[in-house]
PDB file of C-alpha atoms in Angstrom:
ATOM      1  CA  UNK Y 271     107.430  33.733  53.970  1.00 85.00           C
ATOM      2  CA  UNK Y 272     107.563  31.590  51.074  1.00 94.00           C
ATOM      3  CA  UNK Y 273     105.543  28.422  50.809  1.00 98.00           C
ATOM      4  CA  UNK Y 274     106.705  25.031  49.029  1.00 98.00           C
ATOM      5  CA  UNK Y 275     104.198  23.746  46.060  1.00 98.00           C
ATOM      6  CA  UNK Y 276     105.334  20.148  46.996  1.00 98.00           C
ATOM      7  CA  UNK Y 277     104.668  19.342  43.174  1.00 98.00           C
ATOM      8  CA  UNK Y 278     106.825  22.029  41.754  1.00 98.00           C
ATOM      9  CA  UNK Y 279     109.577  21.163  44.189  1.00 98.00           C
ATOM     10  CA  UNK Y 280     109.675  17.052  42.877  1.00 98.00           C
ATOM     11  CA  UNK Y 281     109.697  18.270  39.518  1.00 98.00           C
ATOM     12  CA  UNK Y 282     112.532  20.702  40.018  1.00 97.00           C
ATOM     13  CA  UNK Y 283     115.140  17.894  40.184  1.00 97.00           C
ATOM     14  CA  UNK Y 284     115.521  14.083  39.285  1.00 96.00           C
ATOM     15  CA  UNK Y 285     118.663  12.808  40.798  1.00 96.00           C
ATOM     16  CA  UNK Y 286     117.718   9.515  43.491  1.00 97.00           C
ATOM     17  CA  UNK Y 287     118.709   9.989  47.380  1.00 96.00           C
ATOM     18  CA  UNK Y 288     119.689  13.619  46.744  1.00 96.00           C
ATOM     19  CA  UNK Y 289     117.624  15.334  49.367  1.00 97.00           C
ATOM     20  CA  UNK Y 290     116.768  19.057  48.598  1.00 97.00           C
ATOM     21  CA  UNK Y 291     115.896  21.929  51.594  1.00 97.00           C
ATOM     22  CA  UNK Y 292     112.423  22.456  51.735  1.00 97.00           C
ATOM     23  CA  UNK Y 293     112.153  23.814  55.198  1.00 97.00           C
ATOM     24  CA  UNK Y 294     113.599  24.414  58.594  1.00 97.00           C
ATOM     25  CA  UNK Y 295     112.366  25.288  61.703  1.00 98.00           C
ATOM     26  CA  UNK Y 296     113.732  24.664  65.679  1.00 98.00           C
ATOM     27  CA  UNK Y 297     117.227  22.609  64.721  1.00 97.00           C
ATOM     28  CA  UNK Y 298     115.656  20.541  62.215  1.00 98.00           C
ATOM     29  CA  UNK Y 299     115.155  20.489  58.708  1.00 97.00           C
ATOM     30  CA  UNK Y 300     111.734  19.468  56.092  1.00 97.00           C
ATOM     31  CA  UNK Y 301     113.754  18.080  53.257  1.00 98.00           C
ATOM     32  CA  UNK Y 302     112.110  16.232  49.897  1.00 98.00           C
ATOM     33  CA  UNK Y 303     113.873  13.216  48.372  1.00 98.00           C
ATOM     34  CA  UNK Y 304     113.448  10.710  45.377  1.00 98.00           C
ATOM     35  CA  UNK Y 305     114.449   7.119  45.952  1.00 98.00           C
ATOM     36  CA  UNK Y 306     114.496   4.502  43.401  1.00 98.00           C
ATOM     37  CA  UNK Y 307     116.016   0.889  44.224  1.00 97.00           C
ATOM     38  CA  UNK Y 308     117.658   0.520  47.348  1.00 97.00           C
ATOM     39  CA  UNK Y 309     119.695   2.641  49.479  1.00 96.00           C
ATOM     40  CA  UNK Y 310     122.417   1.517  51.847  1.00 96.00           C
ATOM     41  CA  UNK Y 311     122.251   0.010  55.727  1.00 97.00           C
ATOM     42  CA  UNK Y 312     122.607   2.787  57.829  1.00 96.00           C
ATOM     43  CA  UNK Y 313     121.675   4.128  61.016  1.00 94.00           C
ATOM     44  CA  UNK Y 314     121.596   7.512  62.979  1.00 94.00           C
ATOM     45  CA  UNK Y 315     122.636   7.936  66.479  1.00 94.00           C
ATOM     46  CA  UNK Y 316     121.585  10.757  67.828  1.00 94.00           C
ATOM     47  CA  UNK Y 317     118.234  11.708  65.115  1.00 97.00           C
ATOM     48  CA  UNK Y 318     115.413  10.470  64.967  1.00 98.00           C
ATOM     49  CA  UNK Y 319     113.736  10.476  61.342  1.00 97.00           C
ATOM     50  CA  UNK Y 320     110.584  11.040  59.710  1.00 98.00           C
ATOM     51  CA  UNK Y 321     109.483   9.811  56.593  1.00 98.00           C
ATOM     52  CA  UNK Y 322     106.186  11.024  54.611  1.00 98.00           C
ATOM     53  CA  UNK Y 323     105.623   9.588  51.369  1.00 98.00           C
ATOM     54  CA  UNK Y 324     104.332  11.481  48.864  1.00 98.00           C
ATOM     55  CA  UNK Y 325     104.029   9.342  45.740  1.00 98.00           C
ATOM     56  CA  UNK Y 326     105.588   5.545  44.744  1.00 98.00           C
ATOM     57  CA  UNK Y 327     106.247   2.948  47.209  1.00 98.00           C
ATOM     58  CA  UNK Y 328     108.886   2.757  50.235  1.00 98.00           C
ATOM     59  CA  UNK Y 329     109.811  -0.134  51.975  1.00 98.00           C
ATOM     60  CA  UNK Y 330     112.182   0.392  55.267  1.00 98.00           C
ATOM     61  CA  UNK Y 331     113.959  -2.807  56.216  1.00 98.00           C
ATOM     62  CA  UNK Y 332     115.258  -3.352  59.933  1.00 98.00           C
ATOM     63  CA  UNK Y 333     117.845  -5.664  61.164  1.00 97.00           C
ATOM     64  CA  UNK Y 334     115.530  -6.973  64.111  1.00 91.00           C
ATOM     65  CA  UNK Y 335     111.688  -5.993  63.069  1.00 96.00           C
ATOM     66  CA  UNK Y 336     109.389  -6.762  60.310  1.00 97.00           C
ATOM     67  CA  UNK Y 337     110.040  -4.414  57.163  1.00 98.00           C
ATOM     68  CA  UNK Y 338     106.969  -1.645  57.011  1.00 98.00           C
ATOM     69  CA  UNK Y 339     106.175  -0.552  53.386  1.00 98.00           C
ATOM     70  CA  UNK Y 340     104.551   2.847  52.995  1.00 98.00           C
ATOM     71  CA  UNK Y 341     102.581   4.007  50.106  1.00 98.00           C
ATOM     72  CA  UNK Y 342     101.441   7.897  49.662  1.00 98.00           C
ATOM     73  CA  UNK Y 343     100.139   9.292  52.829  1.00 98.00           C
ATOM     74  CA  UNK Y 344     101.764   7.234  55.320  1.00 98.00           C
ATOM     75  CA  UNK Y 345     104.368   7.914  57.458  1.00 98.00           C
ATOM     76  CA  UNK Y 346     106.457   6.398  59.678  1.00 98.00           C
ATOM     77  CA  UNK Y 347     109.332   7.683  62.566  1.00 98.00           C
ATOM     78  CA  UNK Y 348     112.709   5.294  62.419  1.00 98.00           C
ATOM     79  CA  UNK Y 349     114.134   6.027  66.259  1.00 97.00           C
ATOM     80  CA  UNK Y 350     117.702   7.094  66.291  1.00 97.00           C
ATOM     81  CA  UNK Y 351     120.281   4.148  66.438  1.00 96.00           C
ATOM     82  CA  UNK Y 352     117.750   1.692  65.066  1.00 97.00           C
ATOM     83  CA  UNK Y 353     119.664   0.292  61.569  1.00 97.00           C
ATOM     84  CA  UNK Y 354     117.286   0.677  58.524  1.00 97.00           C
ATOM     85  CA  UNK Y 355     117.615   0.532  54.940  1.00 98.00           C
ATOM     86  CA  UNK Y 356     114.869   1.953  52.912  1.00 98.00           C
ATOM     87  CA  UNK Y 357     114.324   0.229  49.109  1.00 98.00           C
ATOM     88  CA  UNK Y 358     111.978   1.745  46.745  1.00 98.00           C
ATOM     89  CA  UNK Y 359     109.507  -0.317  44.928  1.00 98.00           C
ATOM     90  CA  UNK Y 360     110.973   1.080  42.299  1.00 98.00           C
ATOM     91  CA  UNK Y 361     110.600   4.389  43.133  1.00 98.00           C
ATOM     92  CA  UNK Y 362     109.013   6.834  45.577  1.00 98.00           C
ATOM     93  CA  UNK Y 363     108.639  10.375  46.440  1.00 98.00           C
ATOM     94  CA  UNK Y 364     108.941  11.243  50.343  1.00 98.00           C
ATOM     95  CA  UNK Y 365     109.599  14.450  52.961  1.00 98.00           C
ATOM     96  CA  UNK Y 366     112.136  13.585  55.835  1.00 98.00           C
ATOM     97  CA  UNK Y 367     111.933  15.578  58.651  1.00 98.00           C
ATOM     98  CA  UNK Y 368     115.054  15.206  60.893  1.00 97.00           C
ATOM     99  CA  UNK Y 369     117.867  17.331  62.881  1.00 96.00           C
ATOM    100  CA  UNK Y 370     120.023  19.705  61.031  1.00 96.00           C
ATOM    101  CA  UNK Y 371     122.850  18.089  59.372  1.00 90.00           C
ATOM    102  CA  UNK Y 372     121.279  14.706  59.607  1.00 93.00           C
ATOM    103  CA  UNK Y 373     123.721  12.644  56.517  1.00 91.00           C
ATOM    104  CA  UNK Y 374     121.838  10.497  54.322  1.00 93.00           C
ATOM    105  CA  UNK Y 375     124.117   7.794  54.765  1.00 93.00           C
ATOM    106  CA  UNK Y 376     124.438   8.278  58.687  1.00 92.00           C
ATOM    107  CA  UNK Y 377     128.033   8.548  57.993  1.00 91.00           C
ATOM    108  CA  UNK Y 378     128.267   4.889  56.095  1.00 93.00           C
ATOM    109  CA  UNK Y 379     131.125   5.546  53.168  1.00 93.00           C
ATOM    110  CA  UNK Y 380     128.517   5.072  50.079  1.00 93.00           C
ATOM    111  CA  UNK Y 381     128.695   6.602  46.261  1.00 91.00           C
ATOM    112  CA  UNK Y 382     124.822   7.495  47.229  1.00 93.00           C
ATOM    113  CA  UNK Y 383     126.360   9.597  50.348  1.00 93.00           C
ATOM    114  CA  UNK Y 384     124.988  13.116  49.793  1.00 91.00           C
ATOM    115  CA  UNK Y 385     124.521  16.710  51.245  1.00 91.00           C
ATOM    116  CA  UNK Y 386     121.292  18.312  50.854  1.00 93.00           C
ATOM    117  CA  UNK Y 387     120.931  20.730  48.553  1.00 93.00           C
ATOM    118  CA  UNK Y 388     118.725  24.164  48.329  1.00 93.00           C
ATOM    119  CA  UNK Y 389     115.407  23.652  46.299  1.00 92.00           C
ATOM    120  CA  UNK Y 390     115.994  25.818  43.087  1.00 84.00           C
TER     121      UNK Y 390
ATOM    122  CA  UNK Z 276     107.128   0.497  64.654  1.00 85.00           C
ATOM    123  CA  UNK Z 277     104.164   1.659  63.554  1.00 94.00           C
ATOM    124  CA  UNK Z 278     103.226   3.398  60.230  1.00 98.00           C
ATOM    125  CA  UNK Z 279     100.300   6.264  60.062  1.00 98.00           C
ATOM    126  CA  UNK Z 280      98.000   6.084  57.484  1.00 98.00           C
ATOM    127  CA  UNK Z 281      96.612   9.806  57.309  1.00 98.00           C
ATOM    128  CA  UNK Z 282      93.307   9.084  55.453  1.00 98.00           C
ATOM    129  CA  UNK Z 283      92.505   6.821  58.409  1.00 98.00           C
ATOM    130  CA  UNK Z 284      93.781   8.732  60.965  1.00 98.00           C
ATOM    131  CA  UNK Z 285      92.009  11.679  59.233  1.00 98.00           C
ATOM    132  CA  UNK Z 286      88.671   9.813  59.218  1.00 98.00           C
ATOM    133  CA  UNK Z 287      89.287   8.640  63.040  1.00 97.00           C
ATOM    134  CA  UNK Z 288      87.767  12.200  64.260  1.00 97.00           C
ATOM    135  CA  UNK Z 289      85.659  15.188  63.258  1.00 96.00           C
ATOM    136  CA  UNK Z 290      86.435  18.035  65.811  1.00 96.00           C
ATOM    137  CA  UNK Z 291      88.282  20.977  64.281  1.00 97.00           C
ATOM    138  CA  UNK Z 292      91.178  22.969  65.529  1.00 96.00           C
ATOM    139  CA  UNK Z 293      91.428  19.630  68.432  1.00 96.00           C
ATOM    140  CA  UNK Z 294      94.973  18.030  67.332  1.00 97.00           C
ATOM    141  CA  UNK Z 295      96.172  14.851  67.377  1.00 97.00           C
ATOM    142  CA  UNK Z 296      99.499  13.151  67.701  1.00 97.00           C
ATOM    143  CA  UNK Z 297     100.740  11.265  65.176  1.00 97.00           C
ATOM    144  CA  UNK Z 298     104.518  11.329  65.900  1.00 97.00           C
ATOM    145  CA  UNK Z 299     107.220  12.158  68.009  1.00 97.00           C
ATOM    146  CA  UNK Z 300     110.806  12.992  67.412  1.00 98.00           C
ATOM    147  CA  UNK Z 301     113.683  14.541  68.512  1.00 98.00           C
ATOM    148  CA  UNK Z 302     111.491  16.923  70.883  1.00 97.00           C
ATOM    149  CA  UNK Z 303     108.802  17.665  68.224  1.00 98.00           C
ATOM    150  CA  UNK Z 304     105.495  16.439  67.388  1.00 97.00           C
ATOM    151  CA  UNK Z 305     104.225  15.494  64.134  1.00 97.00           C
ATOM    152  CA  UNK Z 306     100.016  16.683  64.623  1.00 98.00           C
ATOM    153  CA  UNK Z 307      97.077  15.965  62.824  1.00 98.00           C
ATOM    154  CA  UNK Z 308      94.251  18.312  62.714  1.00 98.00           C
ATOM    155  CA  UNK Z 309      90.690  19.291  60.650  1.00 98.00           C
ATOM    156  CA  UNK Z 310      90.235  23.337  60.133  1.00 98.00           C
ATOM    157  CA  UNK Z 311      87.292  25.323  60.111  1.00 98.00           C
ATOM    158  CA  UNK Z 312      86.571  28.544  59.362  1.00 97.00           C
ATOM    159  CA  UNK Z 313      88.859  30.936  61.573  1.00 97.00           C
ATOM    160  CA  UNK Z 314      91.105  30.360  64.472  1.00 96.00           C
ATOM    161  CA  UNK Z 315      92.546  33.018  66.578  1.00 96.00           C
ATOM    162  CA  UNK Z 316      95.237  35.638  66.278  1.00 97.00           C
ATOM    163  CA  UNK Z 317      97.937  34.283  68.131  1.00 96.00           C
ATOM    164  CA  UNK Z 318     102.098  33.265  67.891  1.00 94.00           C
ATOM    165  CA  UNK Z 319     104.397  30.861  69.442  1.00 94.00           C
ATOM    166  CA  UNK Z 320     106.843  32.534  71.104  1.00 94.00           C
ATOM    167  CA  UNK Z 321     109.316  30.068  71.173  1.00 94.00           C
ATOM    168  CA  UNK Z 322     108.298  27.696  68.352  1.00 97.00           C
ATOM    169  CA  UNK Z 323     108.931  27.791  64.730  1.00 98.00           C
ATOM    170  CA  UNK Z 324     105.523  25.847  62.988  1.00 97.00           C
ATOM    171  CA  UNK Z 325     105.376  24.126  59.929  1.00 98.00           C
ATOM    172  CA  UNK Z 326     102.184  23.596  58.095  1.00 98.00           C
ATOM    173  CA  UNK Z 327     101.247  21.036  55.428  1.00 98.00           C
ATOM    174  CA  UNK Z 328      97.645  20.953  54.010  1.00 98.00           C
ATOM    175  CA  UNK Z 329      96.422  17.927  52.837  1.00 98.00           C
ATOM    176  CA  UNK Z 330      93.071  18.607  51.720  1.00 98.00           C
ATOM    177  CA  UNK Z 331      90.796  21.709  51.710  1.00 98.00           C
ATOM    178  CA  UNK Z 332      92.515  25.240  51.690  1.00 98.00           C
ATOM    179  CA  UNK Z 333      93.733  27.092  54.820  1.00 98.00           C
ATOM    180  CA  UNK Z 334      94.310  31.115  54.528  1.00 98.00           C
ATOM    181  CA  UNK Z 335      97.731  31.973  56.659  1.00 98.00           C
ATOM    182  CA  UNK Z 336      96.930  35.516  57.948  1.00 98.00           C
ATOM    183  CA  UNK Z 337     100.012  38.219  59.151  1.00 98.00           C
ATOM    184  CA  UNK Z 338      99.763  41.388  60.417  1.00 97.00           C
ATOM    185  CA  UNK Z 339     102.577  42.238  58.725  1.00 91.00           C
ATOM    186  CA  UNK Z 340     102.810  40.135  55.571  1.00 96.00           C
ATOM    187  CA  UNK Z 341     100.541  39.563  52.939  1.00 97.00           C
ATOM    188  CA  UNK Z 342      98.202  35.694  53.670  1.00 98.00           C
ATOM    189  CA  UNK Z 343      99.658  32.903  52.378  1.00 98.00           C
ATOM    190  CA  UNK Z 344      96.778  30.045  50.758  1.00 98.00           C
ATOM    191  CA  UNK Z 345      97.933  26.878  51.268  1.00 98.00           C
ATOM    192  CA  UNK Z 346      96.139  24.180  48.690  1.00 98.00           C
ATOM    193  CA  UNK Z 347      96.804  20.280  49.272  1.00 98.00           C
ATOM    194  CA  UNK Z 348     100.089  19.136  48.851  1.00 98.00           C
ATOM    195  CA  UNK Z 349     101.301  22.746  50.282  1.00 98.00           C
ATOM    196  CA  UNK Z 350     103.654  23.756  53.161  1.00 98.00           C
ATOM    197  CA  UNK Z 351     105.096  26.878  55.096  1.00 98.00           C
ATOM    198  CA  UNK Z 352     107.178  27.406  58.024  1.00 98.00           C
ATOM    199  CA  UNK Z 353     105.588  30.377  60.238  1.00 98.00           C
ATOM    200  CA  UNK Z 354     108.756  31.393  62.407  1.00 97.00           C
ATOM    201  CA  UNK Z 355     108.391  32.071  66.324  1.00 97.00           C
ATOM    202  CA  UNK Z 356     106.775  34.872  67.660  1.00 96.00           C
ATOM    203  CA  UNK Z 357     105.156  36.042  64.041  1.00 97.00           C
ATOM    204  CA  UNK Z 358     101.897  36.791  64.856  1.00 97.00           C
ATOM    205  CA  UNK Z 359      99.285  34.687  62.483  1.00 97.00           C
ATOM    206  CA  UNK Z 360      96.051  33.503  62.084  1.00 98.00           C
ATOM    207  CA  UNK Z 361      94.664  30.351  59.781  1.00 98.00           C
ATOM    208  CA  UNK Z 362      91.361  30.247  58.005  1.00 98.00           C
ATOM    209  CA  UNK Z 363      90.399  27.351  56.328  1.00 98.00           C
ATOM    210  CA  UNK Z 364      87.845  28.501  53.325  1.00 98.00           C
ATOM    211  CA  UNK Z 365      85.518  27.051  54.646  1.00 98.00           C
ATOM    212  CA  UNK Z 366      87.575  23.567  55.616  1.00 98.00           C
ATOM    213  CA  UNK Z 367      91.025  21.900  55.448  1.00 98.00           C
ATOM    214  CA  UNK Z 368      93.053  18.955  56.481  1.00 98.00           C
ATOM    215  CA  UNK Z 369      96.850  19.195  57.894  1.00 98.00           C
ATOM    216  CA  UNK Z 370      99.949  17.840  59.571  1.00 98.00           C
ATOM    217  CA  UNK Z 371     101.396  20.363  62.073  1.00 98.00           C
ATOM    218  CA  UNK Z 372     105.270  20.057  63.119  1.00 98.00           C
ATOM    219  CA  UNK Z 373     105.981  21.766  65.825  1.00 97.00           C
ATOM    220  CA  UNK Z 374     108.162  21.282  69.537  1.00 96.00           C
ATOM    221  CA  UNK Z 375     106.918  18.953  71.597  1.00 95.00           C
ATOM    222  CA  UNK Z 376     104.278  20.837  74.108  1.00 90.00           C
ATOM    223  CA  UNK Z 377     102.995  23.525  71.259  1.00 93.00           C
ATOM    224  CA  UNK Z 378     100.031  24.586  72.423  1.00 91.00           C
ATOM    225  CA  UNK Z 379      97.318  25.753  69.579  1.00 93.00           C
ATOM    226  CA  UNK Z 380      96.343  28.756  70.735  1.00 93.00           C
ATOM    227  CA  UNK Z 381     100.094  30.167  71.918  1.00 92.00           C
ATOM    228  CA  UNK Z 382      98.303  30.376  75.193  1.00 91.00           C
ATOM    229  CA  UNK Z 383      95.917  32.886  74.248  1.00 93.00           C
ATOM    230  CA  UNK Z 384      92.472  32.255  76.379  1.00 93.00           C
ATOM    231  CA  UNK Z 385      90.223  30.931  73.514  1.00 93.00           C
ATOM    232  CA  UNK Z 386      87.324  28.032  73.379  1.00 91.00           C
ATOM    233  CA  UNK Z 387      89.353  26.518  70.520  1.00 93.00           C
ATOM    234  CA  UNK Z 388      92.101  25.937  72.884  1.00 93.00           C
ATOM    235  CA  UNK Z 389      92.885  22.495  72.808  1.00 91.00           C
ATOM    236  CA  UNK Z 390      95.380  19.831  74.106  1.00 91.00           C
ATOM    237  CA  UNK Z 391      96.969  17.581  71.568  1.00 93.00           C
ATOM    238  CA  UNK Z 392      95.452  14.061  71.834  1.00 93.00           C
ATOM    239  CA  UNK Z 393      96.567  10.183  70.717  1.00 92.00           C
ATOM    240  CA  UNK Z 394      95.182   9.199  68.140  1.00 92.00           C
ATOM    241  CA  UNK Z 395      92.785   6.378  68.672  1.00 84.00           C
TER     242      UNK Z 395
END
């Protein structure tokens, strides 16, 4: 059993919305992510998502609630289906914890549309 | 939706090894809970169980593995039905994900055996 420095792991890579495997357990996966700017609109239907930030500032904007900004050590769960796009202010450091083969876009065709990659 | 702020949530109780809900999602619960000192051998036969400290430092005992010290900002998954037992040195603060209905102990009869509770 290996454990994951969380430190070590942000500092391995610097690419935005490019989530990297830190975990997985019971069909779902503990993966770390750096966001700057904004992402896209997206939703997912059938997963339900976590987000823990770590470091920065994250705000998550919904179509039909109040945005919710989270700063290190808060975390929030996005239902599946509800439409969300988080924007960093201008950048943050977060885990996701979601299903298996959750896609960062939700499926939305987007240049930031990426698989998650193994920690190195 | 609402957001968790884990220093209050943190500072909302005192009890150790008593958990407390801060999330649900897609059939597993995101916990909260304080450490002291040692908890009891046990495993989850069924559930894989991820551990994040946040503060303090909590020993990860095997019985066939060398311990695993997990320092703030620190995570490891402890697969199903591996036998382990933490020790926080002497106290420590984490998140616990785990399937929905985990229960501490494994089921092992224990007076630390505790029910997950809301937060409040």
């Amino acid at each position: 059993m290996e454990k994951v420095t969380l430190d070590d792991a942000f500092d391995s890579f610097d690419e935005p919305w490019s989530p990297r495997l830190a975990g997985a357990l019971n069909g779902q996966e503990v993966k770390l992510a750096k966001a700057e700017g904004e992402f896209v609109w997206h939703e997912h239907e059938d997963a339900d998502e976590m987000f823990l930030v770590t470091d920065g500032r994250l705000r998550i904007e919904f179509r039909e609630a109040d945005d919710v900004v989270l700063e290190a050590g808060e975390l929030l769960v996005v239902p599946r289906s509800v439409e969300h796009r988080p924007v960093a202010e201008p950048t943050a450091e977060m885990l996701l914890f979601e299903p298996s083969g959750t896609e960062n876009t939700g499926g939305v065709e987007s240049e930031l549309a990426s698989e998650v990659r193994e920690l190195e």
